[in-house]
Amino acid sequence: MRIIILRLGHRIQRDQRITTHVALTARALGAEGMLLDSDDKGIAKSLEEASETWGGSFYVRNITSWRSEIRKWKAEGGKVLHLTMYGLNLPDVIHEIDAENLMVVVGAEKVPRELYGLADWNVAVGNQPHSEVGALAITLDRLAATSGRDALKTQFTGKLEIVPRRAGKEVKGR
Ligand code: SAM
């Protein structure tokens, strides 16, 4: 399953750190890239640096119209999963989510109501408020698991590689 993220509602001053964490989490768990509904170029730069150091080809593309990106994605046969605490709980719908190309939408503040109608699935990761980073991580992990993959075993080839250790830190260069 090919997965891209659509990040809505990014406020340049306030959300830089959490939007970066959304992108880093998406990258680490195997998503292809993120569309960012903002002209904040800093997030793309941070992710480029992360990929240069740690590997992979994750991208962040700034967009100006999330509606047209969703319409284009759907016109090309892609499906849209909107993460919202008001949706159907993930364990109850995961068996339906079999798209080859999936766009996962996460908000920051309140998302436009129209999105609920445009999405193929409005999905909650438990019907309690928490975070876009937490919701995205669990969703990517469960989607990978249902297609027989382990999201935590996503492979990267970068300039640096972590050598897992019970204690201490070991990083080797390539
Ligand atoms: N009150 C906001 C609303 O009306 O959606 C919640 C904003 S929340 C801080 C930011 C984003 O985190 C949401 O747009 C959603 O994508 C995600 N999120 C938070 N809790 C969630 C949950 N339980 N399930 C799925 N997504 C969640």
PDB file of N, CA and C and ligand atoms in Angstrom, residues 7 82-86 105-111 116 123-133 135, ligand 1:
ATOM      1  N   ARG A   7      -1.425  17.132   5.576  1.00  0.00           N
ATOM      2  CA  ARG A   7      -1.453  17.853   6.857  1.00  0.00           C
ATOM      3  C   ARG A   7      -2.200  19.175   6.666  1.00  0.00           C
ATOM      4  N   HIS A  82      -9.484  10.026   6.671  1.00  0.00           N
ATOM      5  CA  HIS A  82      -9.342  11.211   7.528  1.00  0.00           C
ATOM      6  C   HIS A  82      -9.308  10.768   8.985  1.00  0.00           C
ATOM      7  N   LEU A  83      -8.244  11.138   9.688  1.00  0.00           N
ATOM      8  CA  LEU A  83      -8.144  10.795  11.106  1.00  0.00           C
ATOM      9  C   LEU A  83      -8.833  11.856  11.950  1.00  0.00           C
ATOM     10  N   THR A  84      -9.857  11.436  12.666  1.00  0.00           N
ATOM     11  CA  THR A  84     -10.635  12.338  13.510  1.00  0.00           C
ATOM     12  C   THR A  84     -11.209  11.547  14.678  1.00  0.00           C
ATOM     13  N   MET A  85     -11.175  12.143  15.839  1.00  0.00           N
ATOM     14  CA  MET A  85     -11.692  11.417  17.010  1.00  0.00           C
ATOM     15  C   MET A  85     -13.188  11.134  16.910  1.00  0.00           C
ATOM     16  N   TYR A  86     -13.871  11.781  15.949  1.00  0.00           N
ATOM     17  CA  TYR A  86     -15.315  11.581  15.791  1.00  0.00           C
ATOM     18  C   TYR A  86     -15.663  10.429  14.847  1.00  0.00           C
ATOM     19  N   VAL A 105      -5.280  11.918   6.109  1.00  0.00           N
ATOM     20  CA  VAL A 105      -5.389  13.349   6.417  1.00  0.00           C
ATOM     21  C   VAL A 105      -5.383  13.557   7.923  1.00  0.00           C
ATOM     22  N   VAL A 106      -4.521  14.471   8.385  1.00  0.00           N
ATOM     23  CA  VAL A 106      -4.534  14.853   9.808  1.00  0.00           C
ATOM     24  C   VAL A 106      -4.665  16.364   9.919  1.00  0.00           C
ATOM     25  N   GLY A 107      -5.375  16.796  10.948  1.00  0.00           N
ATOM     26  CA  GLY A 107      -5.580  18.221  11.171  1.00  0.00           C
ATOM     27  C   GLY A 107      -4.646  18.762  12.234  1.00  0.00           C
ATOM     28  N   ALA A 108      -4.853  20.035  12.525  1.00  0.00           N
ATOM     29  CA  ALA A 108      -4.105  20.685  13.622  1.00  0.00           C
ATOM     30  C   ALA A 108      -5.166  21.231  14.567  1.00  0.00           C
ATOM     31  N   GLU A 109      -5.842  22.296  14.117  1.00  0.00           N
ATOM     32  CA  GLU A 109      -7.016  22.758  14.861  1.00  0.00           C
ATOM     33  C   GLU A 109      -8.237  22.106  14.186  1.00  0.00           C
ATOM     34  N   LYS A 110      -9.392  22.704  14.356  1.00  0.00           N
ATOM     35  CA  LYS A 110     -10.613  22.144  13.769  1.00  0.00           C
ATOM     36  C   LYS A 110     -10.489  22.054  12.238  1.00  0.00           C
ATOM     37  N   VAL A 111     -10.850  20.913  11.671  1.00  0.00           N
ATOM     38  CA  VAL A 111     -10.760  20.781  10.210  1.00  0.00           C
ATOM     39  C   VAL A 111     -12.085  21.207   9.565  1.00  0.00           C
ATOM     40  N   TYR A 116     -15.168  15.772   5.934  1.00  0.00           N
ATOM     41  CA  TYR A 116     -15.840  14.537   6.371  1.00  0.00           C
ATOM     42  C   TYR A 116     -16.584  13.882   5.207  1.00  0.00           C
ATOM     43  N   VAL A 123     -11.891   8.113  10.452  1.00  0.00           N
ATOM     44  CA  VAL A 123     -11.436   7.069  11.366  1.00  0.00           C
ATOM     45  C   VAL A 123     -10.888   7.669  12.654  1.00  0.00           C
ATOM     46  N   ALA A 124     -11.320   7.100  13.758  1.00  0.00           N
ATOM     47  CA  ALA A 124     -10.805   7.502  15.069  1.00  0.00           C
ATOM     48  C   ALA A 124      -9.827   6.438  15.573  1.00  0.00           C
ATOM     49  N   VAL A 125      -8.815   6.902  16.253  1.00  0.00           N
ATOM     50  CA  VAL A 125      -7.897   5.964  16.913  1.00  0.00           C
ATOM     51  C   VAL A 125      -8.296   6.019  18.391  1.00  0.00           C
ATOM     52  N   GLY A 126      -9.367   5.300  18.685  1.00  0.00           N
ATOM     53  CA  GLY A 126     -10.028   5.447  19.979  1.00  0.00           C
ATOM     54  C   GLY A 126     -10.812   6.758  19.944  1.00  0.00           C
ATOM     55  N   ASN A 127     -12.036   6.755  20.487  1.00  0.00           N
ATOM     56  CA  ASN A 127     -12.862   7.975  20.393  1.00  0.00           C
ATOM     57  C   ASN A 127     -12.614   8.932  21.557  1.00  0.00           C
ATOM     58  N   GLN A 128     -11.332   9.246  21.758  1.00  0.00           N
ATOM     59  CA  GLN A 128     -10.937  10.241  22.753  1.00  0.00           C
ATOM     60  C   GLN A 128      -9.971  11.205  22.076  1.00  0.00           C
ATOM     61  N   PRO A 129      -9.940  12.465  22.510  1.00  0.00           N
ATOM     62  CA  PRO A 129      -8.977  13.389  21.877  1.00  0.00           C
ATOM     63  C   PRO A 129      -7.557  13.049  22.300  1.00  0.00           C
ATOM     64  N   HIS A 130      -6.631  13.036  21.348  1.00  0.00           N
ATOM     65  CA  HIS A 130      -5.206  12.962  21.699  1.00  0.00           C
ATOM     66  C   HIS A 130      -4.412  13.755  20.686  1.00  0.00           C
ATOM     67  N   SER A 131      -3.681  13.102  19.792  1.00  0.00           N
ATOM     68  CA  SER A 131      -2.753  13.882  18.973  1.00  0.00           C
ATOM     69  C   SER A 131      -2.659  13.320  17.565  1.00  0.00           C
ATOM     70  N   GLU A 132      -2.385  14.197  16.614  1.00  0.00           N
ATOM     71  CA  GLU A 132      -2.200  13.765  15.226  1.00  0.00           C
ATOM     72  C   GLU A 132      -0.995  12.833  15.086  1.00  0.00           C
ATOM     73  N   VAL A 133       0.032  13.050  15.910  1.00  0.00           N
ATOM     74  CA  VAL A 133       1.223  12.197  15.819  1.00  0.00           C
ATOM     75  C   VAL A 133       0.888  10.789  16.327  1.00  0.00           C
ATOM     76  N   ALA A 135      -2.134   9.417  16.603  1.00  0.00           N
ATOM     77  CA  ALA A 135      -3.139   8.795  15.735  1.00  0.00           C
ATOM     78  C   ALA A 135      -2.479   8.259  14.464  1.00  0.00           C
TER      79      ALA A 135
HETATM   80  N1  SAM B   1     -10.859  19.360  18.302  1.00  0.00           N
HETATM   81  C1  SAM B   1     -10.184  19.028  17.085  1.00  0.00           C
HETATM   82  C2  SAM B   1     -11.141  18.512  16.042  1.00  0.00           C
HETATM   83  O1  SAM B   1     -12.261  18.962  16.025  1.00  0.00           O
HETATM   84  O2  SAM B   1     -10.767  17.682  15.196  1.00  0.00           O
HETATM   85  C3  SAM B   1      -9.065  18.052  17.404  1.00  0.00           C
HETATM   86  C4  SAM B   1      -7.765  18.577  16.956  1.00  0.00           C
HETATM   87  S1  SAM B   1      -6.460  17.459  17.342  1.00  0.00           S
HETATM   88  C5  SAM B   1      -5.414  18.348  18.386  1.00  0.00           C
HETATM   89  C6  SAM B   1      -5.515  17.502  15.851  1.00  0.00           C
HETATM   90  C7  SAM B   1      -5.675  16.290  14.973  1.00  0.00           C
HETATM   91  O3  SAM B   1      -5.285  15.136  15.713  1.00  0.00           O
HETATM   92  C8  SAM B   1      -7.052  15.989  14.466  1.00  0.00           C
HETATM   93  O4  SAM B   1      -7.386  16.779  13.354  1.00  0.00           O
HETATM   94  C9  SAM B   1      -6.926  14.518  14.110  1.00  0.00           C
HETATM   95  O5  SAM B   1      -6.352  14.347  12.822  1.00  0.00           O
HETATM   96  C10 SAM B   1      -5.941  14.005  15.167  1.00  0.00           C
HETATM   97  N2  SAM B   1      -6.585  13.281  16.266  1.00  0.00           N
HETATM   98  C11 SAM B   1      -6.646  13.661  17.566  1.00  0.00           C
HETATM   99  N3  SAM B   1      -7.273  12.741  18.306  1.00  0.00           N
HETATM  100  C12 SAM B   1      -7.610  11.746  17.457  1.00  0.00           C
HETATM  101  C13 SAM B   1      -8.266  10.501  17.599  1.00  0.00           C
HETATM  102  N4  SAM B   1      -8.714  10.065  18.766  1.00  0.00           N
HETATM  103  N5  SAM B   1      -8.425   9.734  16.504  1.00  0.00           N
HETATM  104  C14 SAM B   1      -7.971  10.130  15.301  1.00  0.00           C
HETATM  105  N6  SAM B   1      -7.349  11.293  15.100  1.00  0.00           N
HETATM  106  C15 SAM B   1      -7.165  12.087  16.151  1.00  0.00           C
END
